Amino acid sequence: MEQSKRDVSLGRFLSLVLRHQPSAAHITLDAHGWADVDALLAGCAQAGRSLTREDLERIVRENDKTRYSFNDDHTKIRANQGHSVRVDVELRQLPPPDTLYHGTARRFLDSIRSQGLRPMSRQYVHLSKDTATALTVGRRHGPPVVLAVDAAAMAAEGYVFYLSENGVWQCEAVPWRFLRVIQETF
Ligand code: HQG
């Protein structure tokens, strides 16, 4: 379902608060990335971003990428992945598909060739299951390229992969030797 402009804007603010800057809503996250829902609603109001509990439930439910989860009794909320703050969201460590994909901007290629993929400001490198998703992710940064990641070879060498609640594969780093440019647009 198409989200209203208000919900999209509130969703962006939630993403900022729950992944990157909890202080923007005057809250803290616990070690597992959870925020107290009452504190979040009060803090959002204080920050001039008033929303009701029903708004929050709807935004979480309708989020296109299932970015957020509640705990069982809905007293706590957290982002499923994508954090820059150091929290342990209990990602599942799993054997990856043989090939994963990473979309990035063409202008980053030289740097990636010399350093491999690094988490940059986030906790992990994010990888996609399919090229279409990778292309969309890459476009966020400019004219994109899609890299294929030889996850099977990495796993065989002992690299660990994690899958978030919302289906995003992640790992600590990907050296260039496991990467191959498969799609470049100009
Ligand atoms: C690049 C969105 C230079 C990397 C998406 C990327 C994703 C390097 C950028 C999620 C590099 C970081 C994550 C190196 C990596 N030199 N550049 N050595 N290593 N990079 O936004 O993967 O909508 O932090 O290729 O859908 O683009 O937020 O990561 O271009 O799943 O839920 O540095 O964010 O999800 O950018 O996106 P980002 P990302 P949400």
JSON list of C-alpha atoms and ligand atoms in Angstrom, two decimals:
[
{"chain": "A", "resi": 1, "resn": "MET", "atom": "CA", "xyz": [0.00, 0.00, 0.00]},
{"chain": "A", "resi": 2, "resn": "GLU", "atom": "CA", "xyz": [1.19, 3.52, -0.84]},
{"chain": "A", "resi": 3, "resn": "GLN", "atom": "CA", "xyz": [2.25, 5.37, 2.30]},
{"chain": "A", "resi": 4, "resn": "SER", "atom": "CA", "xyz": [1.12, 8.95, 2.88]},
{"chain": "A", "resi": 5, "resn": "LYS", "atom": "CA", "xyz": [3.74, 11.70, 2.68]},
{"chain": "A", "resi": 6, "resn": "ARG", "atom": "CA", "xyz": [3.47, 12.15, 6.44]},
{"chain": "A", "resi": 7, "resn": "ASP", "atom": "CA", "xyz": [4.14, 8.46, 7.06]},
{"chain": "A", "resi": 8, "resn": "VAL", "atom": "CA", "xyz": [7.12, 8.46, 4.68]},
{"chain": "A", "resi": 9, "resn": "SER", "atom": "CA", "xyz": [8.57, 11.47, 6.46]},
{"chain": "A", "resi": 10, "resn": "LEU", "atom": "CA", "xyz": [7.94, 9.98, 9.92]},
{"chain": "A", "resi": 11, "resn": "GLY", "atom": "CA", "xyz": [9.45, 6.70, 8.69]},
{"chain": "A", "resi": 12, "resn": "ARG", "atom": "CA", "xyz": [12.63, 8.52, 7.66]},
{"chain": "A", "resi": 13, "resn": "PHE", "atom": "CA", "xyz": [12.80, 10.17, 11.06]},
{"chain": "A", "resi": 14, "resn": "LEU", "atom": "CA", "xyz": [12.34, 6.78, 12.78]},
{"chain": "A", "resi": 15, "resn": "SER", "atom": "CA", "xyz": [15.15, 5.36, 10.66]},
{"chain": "A", "resi": 16, "resn": "LEU", "atom": "CA", "xyz": [17.43, 8.20, 11.77]},
{"chain": "A", "resi": 17, "resn": "VAL", "atom": "CA", "xyz": [16.49, 7.72, 15.44]},
{"chain": "A", "resi": 18, "resn": "LEU", "atom": "CA", "xyz": [16.54, 3.92, 15.59]},
{"chain": "A", "resi": 19, "resn": "ARG", "atom": "CA", "xyz": [19.67, 3.37, 13.48]},
{"chain": "A", "resi": 20, "resn": "HIS", "atom": "CA", "xyz": [21.87, 6.41, 13.69]},
{"chain": "A", "resi": 21, "resn": "GLN", "atom": "CA", "xyz": [20.96, 9.15, 16.12]},
{"chain": "A", "resi": 22, "resn": "PRO", "atom": "CA", "xyz": [18.64, 8.22, 19.02]},
{"chain": "A", "resi": 23, "resn": "SER", "atom": "CA", "xyz": [19.32, 11.60, 20.62]},
{"chain": "A", "resi": 24, "resn": "ALA", "atom": "CA", "xyz": [17.32, 13.25, 17.79]},
{"chain": "A", "resi": 25, "resn": "ALA", "atom": "CA", "xyz": [14.23, 11.95, 19.66]},
{"chain": "A", "resi": 26, "resn": "HIS", "atom": "CA", "xyz": [15.79, 12.31, 23.11]},
{"chain": "A", "resi": 27, "resn": "ILE", "atom": "CA", "xyz": [16.02, 8.55, 23.66]},
{"chain": "A", "resi": 28, "resn": "THR", "atom": "CA", "xyz": [18.67, 5.87, 24.05]},
{"chain": "A", "resi": 29, "resn": "LEU", "atom": "CA", "xyz": [18.79, 2.34, 22.61]},
{"chain": "A", "resi": 30, "resn": "ASP", "atom": "CA", "xyz": [19.64, -0.67, 24.74]},
{"chain": "A", "resi": 31, "resn": "ALA", "atom": "CA", "xyz": [22.46, -3.07, 23.87]},
{"chain": "A", "resi": 32, "resn": "HIS", "atom": "CA", "xyz": [20.16, -4.95, 21.48]},
{"chain": "A", "resi": 33, "resn": "GLY", "atom": "CA", "xyz": [18.98, -1.83, 19.71]},
{"chain": "A", "resi": 34, "resn": "TRP", "atom": "CA", "xyz": [15.59, -1.64, 21.44]},
{"chain": "A", "resi": 35, "resn": "ALA", "atom": "CA", "xyz": [13.89, 1.67, 22.19]},
{"chain": "A", "resi": 36, "resn": "ASP", "atom": "CA", "xyz": [11.09, 1.99, 24.72]},
{"chain": "A", "resi": 37, "resn": "VAL", "atom": "CA", "xyz": [7.92, 2.83, 22.75]},
{"chain": "A", "resi": 38, "resn": "ASP", "atom": "CA", "xyz": [6.52, 5.28, 25.34]},
{"chain": "A", "resi": 39, "resn": "ALA", "atom": "CA", "xyz": [9.85, 7.09, 25.51]},
{"chain": "A", "resi": 40, "resn": "LEU", "atom": "CA", "xyz": [10.04, 7.17, 21.71]},
{"chain": "A", "resi": 41, "resn": "LEU", "atom": "CA", "xyz": [6.55, 8.67, 21.34]},
{"chain": "A", "resi": 42, "resn": "ALA", "atom": "CA", "xyz": [7.28, 11.28, 24.02]},
{"chain": "A", "resi": 43, "resn": "GLY", "atom": "CA", "xyz": [10.67, 12.05, 22.51]},
{"chain": "A", "resi": 44, "resn": "CYS", "atom": "CA", "xyz": [9.25, 12.39, 19.00]},
{"chain": "A", "resi": 45, "resn": "ALA", "atom": "CA", "xyz": [6.66, 14.87, 20.30]},
{"chain": "A", "resi": 46, "resn": "GLN", "atom": "CA", "xyz": [9.41, 16.82, 22.05]},
{"chain": "A", "resi": 47, "resn": "ALA", "atom": "CA", "xyz": [11.31, 16.90, 18.76]},
{"chain": "A", "resi": 48, "resn": "GLY", "atom": "CA", "xyz": [8.26, 18.34, 16.96]},
{"chain": "A", "resi": 49, "resn": "ARG", "atom": "CA", "xyz": [7.43, 15.02, 15.28]},
{"chain": "A", "resi": 50, "resn": "SER", "atom": "CA", "xyz": [4.25, 14.06, 17.14]},
{"chain": "A", "resi": 51, "resn": "LEU", "atom": "CA", "xyz": [2.84, 10.66, 16.33]},
{"chain": "A", "resi": 52, "resn": "THR", "atom": "CA", "xyz": [0.40, 8.36, 18.06]},
{"chain": "A", "resi": 53, "resn": "ARG", "atom": "CA", "xyz": [0.89, 4.72, 18.93]},
{"chain": "A", "resi": 54, "resn": "GLU", "atom": "CA", "xyz": [-1.51, 3.88, 16.07]},
{"chain": "A", "resi": 55, "resn": "ASP", "atom": "CA", "xyz": [0.66, 5.92, 13.66]},
{"chain": "A", "resi": 56, "resn": "LEU", "atom": "CA", "xyz": [3.70, 3.98, 14.80]},
{"chain": "A", "resi": 57, "resn": "GLU", "atom": "CA", "xyz": [1.97, 0.60, 14.44]},
{"chain": "A", "resi": 58, "resn": "ARG", "atom": "CA", "xyz": [0.83, 1.54, 10.92]},
{"chain": "A", "resi": 59, "resn": "ILE", "atom": "CA", "xyz": [4.24, 2.83, 9.83]},
{"chain": "A", "resi": 60, "resn": "VAL", "atom": "CA", "xyz": [5.93, -0.35, 11.05]},
{"chain": "A", "resi": 61, "resn": "ARG", "atom": "CA", "xyz": [3.29, -2.59, 9.43]},
{"chain": "A", "resi": 62, "resn": "GLU", "atom": "CA", "xyz": [3.29, -0.80, 6.07]},
{"chain": "A", "resi": 63, "resn": "ASN", "atom": "CA", "xyz": [7.04, -0.24, 5.77]},
{"chain": "A", "resi": 64, "resn": "ASP", "atom": "CA", "xyz": [8.15, -1.42, 2.34]},
{"chain": "A", "resi": 65, "resn": "LYS", "atom": "CA", "xyz": [11.25, -3.19, 3.64]},
{"chain": "A", "resi": 66, "resn": "THR", "atom": "CA", "xyz": [10.03, -4.27, 7.09]},
{"chain": "A", "resi": 67, "resn": "ARG", "atom": "CA", "xyz": [12.69, -2.04, 8.58]},
{"chain": "A", "resi": 68, "resn": "TYR", "atom": "CA", "xyz": [11.33, -2.18, 12.15]},
{"chain": "A", "resi": 69, "resn": "SER", "atom": "CA", "xyz": [10.16, -4.81, 14.64]},
{"chain": "A", "resi": 70, "resn": "PHE", "atom": "CA", "xyz": [8.25, -4.66, 17.90]},
{"chain": "A", "resi": 71, "resn": "ASN", "atom": "CA", "xyz": [8.92, -7.02, 20.78]},
{"chain": "A", "resi": 72, "resn": "ASP", "atom": "CA", "xyz": [6.11, -9.43, 21.72]},
{"chain": "A", "resi": 73, "resn": "ASP", "atom": "CA", "xyz": [4.05, -7.02, 23.81]},
{"chain": "A", "resi": 74, "resn": "HIS", "atom": "CA", "xyz": [4.86, -4.00, 21.61]},
{"chain": "A", "resi": 75, "resn": "THR", "atom": "CA", "xyz": [6.47, -2.05, 24.46]},
{"chain": "A", "resi": 76, "resn": "LYS", "atom": "CA", "xyz": [9.76, -1.88, 22.55]},
{"chain": "A", "resi": 77, "resn": "ILE", "atom": "CA", "xyz": [10.75, -1.21, 18.94]},
{"chain": "A", "resi": 78, "resn": "ARG", "atom": "CA", "xyz": [13.99, -1.51, 16.99]},
{"chain": "A", "resi": 79, "resn": "ALA", "atom": "CA", "xyz": [15.34, -1.29, 13.45]},
{"chain": "A", "resi": 80, "resn": "ASN", "atom": "CA", "xyz": [16.08, -4.73, 11.97]},
{"chain": "A", "resi": 81, "resn": "GLN", "atom": "CA", "xyz": [19.35, -3.67, 10.34]},
{"chain": "A", "resi": 82, "resn": "GLY", "atom": "CA", "xyz": [21.29, -0.75, 8.93]},
{"chain": "A", "resi": 83, "resn": "HIS", "atom": "CA", "xyz": [22.65, 0.72, 12.16]},
{"chain": "A", "resi": 84, "resn": "SER", "atom": "CA", "xyz": [25.64, 2.98, 12.45]},
{"chain": "A", "resi": 85, "resn": "VAL", "atom": "CA", "xyz": [25.41, 2.98, 16.25]},
{"chain": "A", "resi": 86, "resn": "ARG", "atom": "CA", "xyz": [27.00, -0.08, 17.87]},
{"chain": "A", "resi": 87, "resn": "VAL", "atom": "CA", "xyz": [24.18, -2.41, 18.88]},
{"chain": "A", "resi": 88, "resn": "ASP", "atom": "CA", "xyz": [23.72, -6.16, 18.67]},
{"chain": "A", "resi": 89, "resn": "VAL", "atom": "CA", "xyz": [20.37, -6.82, 16.98]},
{"chain": "A", "resi": 90, "resn": "GLU", "atom": "CA", "xyz": [20.95, -10.58, 17.23]},
{"chain": "A", "resi": 91, "resn": "LEU", "atom": "CA", "xyz": [21.37, -11.15, 13.48]},
{"chain": "A", "resi": 92, "resn": "ARG", "atom": "CA", "xyz": [21.19, -14.82, 12.52]},
{"chain": "A", "resi": 93, "resn": "GLN", "atom": "CA", "xyz": [24.50, -16.27, 11.37]},
{"chain": "A", "resi": 94, "resn": "LEU", "atom": "CA", "xyz": [23.67, -18.47, 8.36]},
{"chain": "A", "resi": 95, "resn": "PRO", "atom": "CA", "xyz": [25.37, -20.08, 5.35]},
{"chain": "A", "resi": 96, "resn": "PRO", "atom": "CA", "xyz": [24.85, -17.64, 2.46]},
{"chain": "A", "resi": 97, "resn": "PRO", "atom": "CA", "xyz": [23.53, -18.32, -1.05]},
{"chain": "A", "resi": 98, "resn": "ASP", "atom": "CA", "xyz": [26.43, -19.06, -3.43]},
{"chain": "A", "resi": 99, "resn": "THR", "atom": "CA", "xyz": [26.20, -15.61, -4.99]},
{"chain": "A", "resi": 100, "resn": "LEU", "atom": "CA", "xyz": [25.10, -12.34, -3.46]},
{"chain": "A", "resi": 101, "resn": "TYR", "atom": "CA", "xyz": [25.10, -8.88, -5.02]},
{"chain": "A", "resi": 102, "resn": "HIS", "atom": "CA", "xyz": [26.12, -5.40, -3.98]},
{"chain": "A", "resi": 103, "resn": "GLY", "atom": "CA", "xyz": [24.98, -2.28, -5.78]},
{"chain": "A", "resi": 104, "resn": "THR", "atom": "CA", "xyz": [27.16, 0.77, -5.51]},
{"chain": "A", "resi": 105, "resn": "ALA", "atom": "CA", "xyz": [28.09, 3.92, -7.41]},
{"chain": "A", "resi": 106, "resn": "ARG", "atom": "CA", "xyz": [30.52, 3.66, -10.29]},
{"chain": "A", "resi": 107, "resn": "ARG", "atom": "CA", "xyz": [32.56, 6.48, -8.75]},
{"chain": "A", "resi": 108, "resn": "PHE", "atom": "CA", "xyz": [33.36, 4.23, -5.72]},
{"chain": "A", "resi": 109, "resn": "LEU", "atom": "CA", "xyz": [34.83, 1.42, -7.85]},
{"chain": "A", "resi": 110, "resn": "ASP", "atom": "CA", "xyz": [38.49, 2.47, -7.73]},
{"chain": "A", "resi": 111, "resn": "SER", "atom": "CA", "xyz": [38.38, 2.68, -3.98]},
{"chain": "A", "resi": 112, "resn": "ILE", "atom": "CA", "xyz": [36.54, -0.64, -3.70]},
{"chain": "A", "resi": 113, "resn": "ARG", "atom": "CA", "xyz": [39.13, -2.22, -6.02]},
{"chain": "A", "resi": 114, "resn": "SER", "atom": "CA", "xyz": [41.90, -1.24, -3.63]},
{"chain": "A", "resi": 115, "resn": "GLN", "atom": "CA", "xyz": [40.12, -1.72, -0.27]},
{"chain": "A", "resi": 116, "resn": "GLY", "atom": "CA", "xyz": [37.32, -4.19, -1.01]},
{"chain": "A", "resi": 117, "resn": "LEU", "atom": "CA", "xyz": [33.82, -3.52, 0.32]},
{"chain": "A", "resi": 118, "resn": "ARG", "atom": "CA", "xyz": [33.82, -2.00, 3.79]},
{"chain": "A", "resi": 119, "resn": "PRO", "atom": "CA", "xyz": [30.91, -1.14, 6.08]},
{"chain": "A", "resi": 120, "resn": "MET", "atom": "CA", "xyz": [31.75, 2.58, 5.86]},
{"chain": "A", "resi": 121, "resn": "SER", "atom": "CA", "xyz": [29.42, 4.33, 8.33]},
{"chain": "A", "resi": 122, "resn": "ARG", "atom": "CA", "xyz": [27.31, 1.23, 9.05]},
{"chain": "A", "resi": 123, "resn": "GLN", "atom": "CA", "xyz": [28.07, -1.85, 11.13]},
{"chain": "A", "resi": 124, "resn": "TYR", "atom": "CA", "xyz": [28.13, -4.25, 8.17]},
{"chain": "A", "resi": 125, "resn": "VAL", "atom": "CA", "xyz": [28.42, -4.41, 4.39]},
{"chain": "A", "resi": 126, "resn": "HIS", "atom": "CA", "xyz": [24.91, -4.91, 3.03]},
{"chain": "A", "resi": 127, "resn": "LEU", "atom": "CA", "xyz": [24.36, -7.50, 0.31]},
{"chain": "A", "resi": 128, "resn": "SER", "atom": "CA", "xyz": [21.31, -8.24, -1.84]},
{"chain": "A", "resi": 129, "resn": "LYS", "atom": "CA", "xyz": [19.87, -11.55, -3.00]},
{"chain": "A", "resi": 130, "resn": "ASP", "atom": "CA", "xyz": [19.17, -10.32, -6.53]},
{"chain": "A", "resi": 131, "resn": "THR", "atom": "CA", "xyz": [20.62, -7.89, -9.04]},
{"chain": "A", "resi": 132, "resn": "ALA", "atom": "CA", "xyz": [17.46, -5.78, -9.31]},
{"chain": "A", "resi": 133, "resn": "THR", "atom": "CA", "xyz": [17.58, -4.91, -5.59]},
{"chain": "A", "resi": 134, "resn": "ALA", "atom": "CA", "xyz": [21.32, -4.27, -5.80]},
{"chain": "A", "resi": 135, "resn": "LEU", "atom": "CA", "xyz": [20.79, -1.88, -8.71]},
{"chain": "A", "resi": 136, "resn": "THR", "atom": "CA", "xyz": [18.20, 0.08, -6.72]},
{"chain": "A", "resi": 137, "resn": "VAL", "atom": "CA", "xyz": [20.52, 0.30, -3.71]},
{"chain": "A", "resi": 138, "resn": "GLY", "atom": "CA", "xyz": [23.43, 1.39, -5.94]},
{"chain": "A", "resi": 139, "resn": "ARG", "atom": "CA", "xyz": [21.38, 4.14, -7.65]},
{"chain": "A", "resi": 140, "resn": "ARG", "atom": "CA", "xyz": [20.98, 5.89, -4.29]},
{"chain": "A", "resi": 141, "resn": "HIS", "atom": "CA", "xyz": [24.62, 6.93, -4.64]},
{"chain": "A", "resi": 142, "resn": "GLY", "atom": "CA", "xyz": [24.75, 7.90, -8.34]},
{"chain": "A", "resi": 143, "resn": "PRO", "atom": "CA", "xyz": [25.19, 6.08, -11.67]},
{"chain": "A", "resi": 144, "resn": "PRO", "atom": "CA", "xyz": [25.36, 2.50, -10.41]},
{"chain": "A", "resi": 145, "resn": "VAL", "atom": "CA", "xyz": [27.34, -0.68, -10.86]},
{"chain": "A", "resi": 146, "resn": "VAL", "atom": "CA", "xyz": [26.38, -4.11, -9.59]},
{"chain": "A", "resi": 147, "resn": "LEU", "atom": "CA", "xyz": [29.02, -6.39, -8.13]},
{"chain": "A", "resi": 148, "resn": "ALA", "atom": "CA", "xyz": [28.59, -10.14, -7.78]},
{"chain": "A", "resi": 149, "resn": "VAL", "atom": "CA", "xyz": [29.97, -11.48, -4.50]},
{"chain": "A", "resi": 150, "resn": "ASP", "atom": "CA", "xyz": [31.35, -15.03, -4.47]},
{"chain": "A", "resi": 151, "resn": "ALA", "atom": "CA", "xyz": [29.77, -15.80, -1.10]},
{"chain": "A", "resi": 152, "resn": "ALA", "atom": "CA", "xyz": [30.36, -19.55, -1.47]},
{"chain": "A", "resi": 153, "resn": "ALA", "atom": "CA", "xyz": [34.13, -19.00, -1.74]},
{"chain": "A", "resi": 154, "resn": "MET", "atom": "CA", "xyz": [34.07, -16.57, 1.15]},
{"chain": "A", "resi": 155, "resn": "ALA", "atom": "CA", "xyz": [32.13, -19.01, 3.35]},
{"chain": "A", "resi": 156, "resn": "ALA", "atom": "CA", "xyz": [34.62, -21.75, 2.40]},
{"chain": "A", "resi": 157, "resn": "GLU", "atom": "CA", "xyz": [37.40, -19.48, 3.70]},
{"chain": "A", "resi": 158, "resn": "GLY", "atom": "CA", "xyz": [35.60, -18.92, 6.98]},
{"chain": "A", "resi": 159, "resn": "TYR", "atom": "CA", "xyz": [33.90, -15.57, 6.37]},
{"chain": "A", "resi": 160, "resn": "VAL", "atom": "CA", "xyz": [30.70, -15.26, 8.38]},
{"chain": "A", "resi": 161, "resn": "PHE", "atom": "CA", "xyz": [27.38, -14.07, 6.95]},
{"chain": "A", "resi": 162, "resn": "TYR", "atom": "CA", "xyz": [24.35, -12.74, 8.79]},
{"chain": "A", "resi": 163, "resn": "LEU", "atom": "CA", "xyz": [20.71, -12.46, 7.73]},
{"chain": "A", "resi": 164, "resn": "SER", "atom": "CA", "xyz": [18.52, -9.77, 9.28]},
{"chain": "A", "resi": 165, "resn": "GLU", "atom": "CA", "xyz": [14.83, -10.24, 10.20]},
{"chain": "A", "resi": 166, "resn": "ASN", "atom": "CA", "xyz": [13.91, -8.45, 6.98]},
{"chain": "A", "resi": 167, "resn": "GLY", "atom": "CA", "xyz": [16.07, -10.56, 4.69]},
{"chain": "A", "resi": 168, "resn": "VAL", "atom": "CA", "xyz": [19.18, -8.41, 4.21]},
{"chain": "A", "resi": 169, "resn": "TRP", "atom": "CA", "xyz": [22.46, -10.36, 4.03]},
{"chain": "A", "resi": 170, "resn": "GLN", "atom": "CA", "xyz": [25.41, -8.75, 5.77]},
{"chain": "A", "resi": 171, "resn": "CYS", "atom": "CA", "xyz": [29.08, -9.37, 6.44]},
{"chain": "A", "resi": 172, "resn": "GLU", "atom": "CA", "xyz": [32.04, -7.53, 7.91]},
{"chain": "A", "resi": 173, "resn": "ALA", "atom": "CA", "xyz": [33.94, -6.93, 4.67]},
{"chain": "A", "resi": 174, "resn": "VAL", "atom": "CA", "xyz": [34.40, -8.29, 1.14]},
{"chain": "A", "resi": 175, "resn": "PRO", "atom": "CA", "xyz": [37.95, -8.33, -0.29]},
{"chain": "A", "resi": 176, "resn": "TRP", "atom": "CA", "xyz": [38.18, -7.45, -3.99]},
{"chain": "A", "resi": 177, "resn": "ARG", "atom": "CA", "xyz": [39.17, -10.99, -4.99]},
{"chain": "A", "resi": 178, "resn": "PHE", "atom": "CA", "xyz": [35.63, -12.18, -4.22]},
{"chain": "A", "resi": 179, "resn": "LEU", "atom": "CA", "xyz": [34.03, -9.42, -6.32]},
{"chain": "A", "resi": 180, "resn": "ARG", "atom": "CA", "xyz": [33.19, -9.18, -10.00]},
{"chain": "A", "resi": 181, "resn": "VAL", "atom": "CA", "xyz": [31.58, -6.26, -11.85]},
{"chain": "A", "resi": 182, "resn": "ILE", "atom": "CA", "xyz": [28.54, -7.68, -13.63]},
{"chain": "A", "resi": 183, "resn": "GLN", "atom": "CA", "xyz": [26.49, -4.67, -14.59]},
{"chain": "A", "resi": 184, "resn": "GLU", "atom": "CA", "xyz": [27.55, -1.16, -15.30]},
{"chain": "A", "resi": 185, "resn": "THR", "atom": "CA", "xyz": [25.29, 1.64, -16.51]},
{"chain": "A", "resi": 186, "resn": "PHE", "atom": "CA", "xyz": [26.42, 4.93, -17.92]},
{"chain": "B", "resi": 1, "resn": "HQG", "atom": "C1", "xyz": [30.34, 2.07, -0.56]},
{"chain": "B", "resi": 1, "resn": "HQG", "atom": "C2", "xyz": [19.44, 0.84, 2.36]},
{"chain": "B", "resi": 1, "resn": "HQG", "atom": "C3", "xyz": [34.43, 3.39, -1.30]},
{"chain": "B", "resi": 1, "resn": "HQG", "atom": "C4", "xyz": [29.20, 1.09, -0.68]},
{"chain": "B", "resi": 1, "resn": "HQG", "atom": "C5", "xyz": [19.77, -0.07, 1.21]},
{"chain": "B", "resi": 1, "resn": "HQG", "atom": "C6", "xyz": [28.02, 2.04, -0.60]},
{"chain": "B", "resi": 1, "resn": "HQG", "atom": "C7", "xyz": [20.75, -1.07, 1.78]},
{"chain": "B", "resi": 1, "resn": "HQG", "atom": "C8", "xyz": [32.80, 1.98, -0.53]},
{"chain": "B", "resi": 1, "resn": "HQG", "atom": "C9", "xyz": [28.50, 3.14, 0.34]},
{"chain": "B", "resi": 1, "resn": "HQG", "atom": "C10", "xyz": [21.32, -0.37, 2.97]},
{"chain": "B", "resi": 1, "resn": "HQG", "atom": "C11", "xyz": [33.79, 1.08, -0.09]},
{"chain": "B", "resi": 1, "resn": "HQG", "atom": "C12", "xyz": [27.92, 3.05, 1.73]},
{"chain": "B", "resi": 1, "resn": "HQG", "atom": "C13", "xyz": [22.80, -0.17, 2.82]},
{"chain": "B", "resi": 1, "resn": "HQG", "atom": "C14", "xyz": [35.14, 1.41, -0.29]},
{"chain": "B", "resi": 1, "resn": "HQG", "atom": "C15", "xyz": [31.86, 0.26, 0.37]},
{"chain": "B", "resi": 1, "resn": "HQG", "atom": "N1", "xyz": [35.42, 2.57, -0.90]},
{"chain": "B", "resi": 1, "resn": "HQG", "atom": "N2", "xyz": [33.13, 3.13, -1.14]},
{"chain": "B", "resi": 1, "resn": "HQG", "atom": "N3", "xyz": [36.14, 0.60, 0.11]},
{"chain": "B", "resi": 1, "resn": "HQG", "atom": "N4", "xyz": [33.17, 0.02, 0.48]},
{"chain": "B", "resi": 1, "resn": "HQG", "atom": "N5", "xyz": [31.63, 1.44, -0.24]},
{"chain": "B", "resi": 1, "resn": "HQG", "atom": "O1", "xyz": [24.21, 3.59, 2.36]},
{"chain": "B", "resi": 1, "resn": "HQG", "atom": "O2", "xyz": [25.04, -0.72, 0.86]},
{"chain": "B", "resi": 1, "resn": "HQG", "atom": "O3", "xyz": [16.66, 1.93, 2.84]},
{"chain": "B", "resi": 1, "resn": "HQG", "atom": "O4", "xyz": [26.00, 2.86, 4.02]},
{"chain": "B", "resi": 1, "resn": "HQG", "atom": "O5", "xyz": [29.26, 0.39, -1.91]},
{"chain": "B", "resi": 1, "resn": "HQG", "atom": "O6", "xyz": [18.63, -0.65, 0.66]},
{"chain": "B", "resi": 1, "resn": "HQG", "atom": "O7", "xyz": [24.42, 1.54, -0.15]},
{"chain": "B", "resi": 1, "resn": "HQG", "atom": "O8", "xyz": [18.33, 2.29, 4.63]},
{"chain": "B", "resi": 1, "resn": "HQG", "atom": "O9", "xyz": [25.35, 1.31, 2.21]},
{"chain": "B", "resi": 1, "resn": "HQG", "atom": "O10", "xyz": [27.72, 2.58, -1.85]},
{"chain": "B", "resi": 1, "resn": "HQG", "atom": "O11", "xyz": [20.19, -2.28, 2.15]},
{"chain": "B", "resi": 1, "resn": "HQG", "atom": "O12", "xyz": [16.71, 0.38, 4.78]},
{"chain": "B", "resi": 1, "resn": "HQG", "atom": "O13", "xyz": [29.93, 2.95, 0.45]},
{"chain": "B", "resi": 1, "resn": "HQG", "atom": "O14", "xyz": [20.65, 0.88, 3.06]},
{"chain": "B", "resi": 1, "resn": "HQG", "atom": "O15", "xyz": [18.45, 0.32, 3.15]},
{"chain": "B", "resi": 1, "resn": "HQG", "atom": "O16", "xyz": [26.57, 3.43, 1.64]},
{"chain": "B", "resi": 1, "resn": "HQG", "atom": "O17", "xyz": [23.05, 0.58, 1.63]},
{"chain": "B", "resi": 1, "resn": "HQG", "atom": "P1", "xyz": [25.48, 2.87, 2.64]},
{"chain": "B", "resi": 1, "resn": "HQG", "atom": "P2", "xyz": [24.51, 0.65, 1.03]},
{"chain": "B", "resi": 1, "resn": "HQG", "atom": "P3", "xyz": [17.46, 1.28, 3.89]}
]
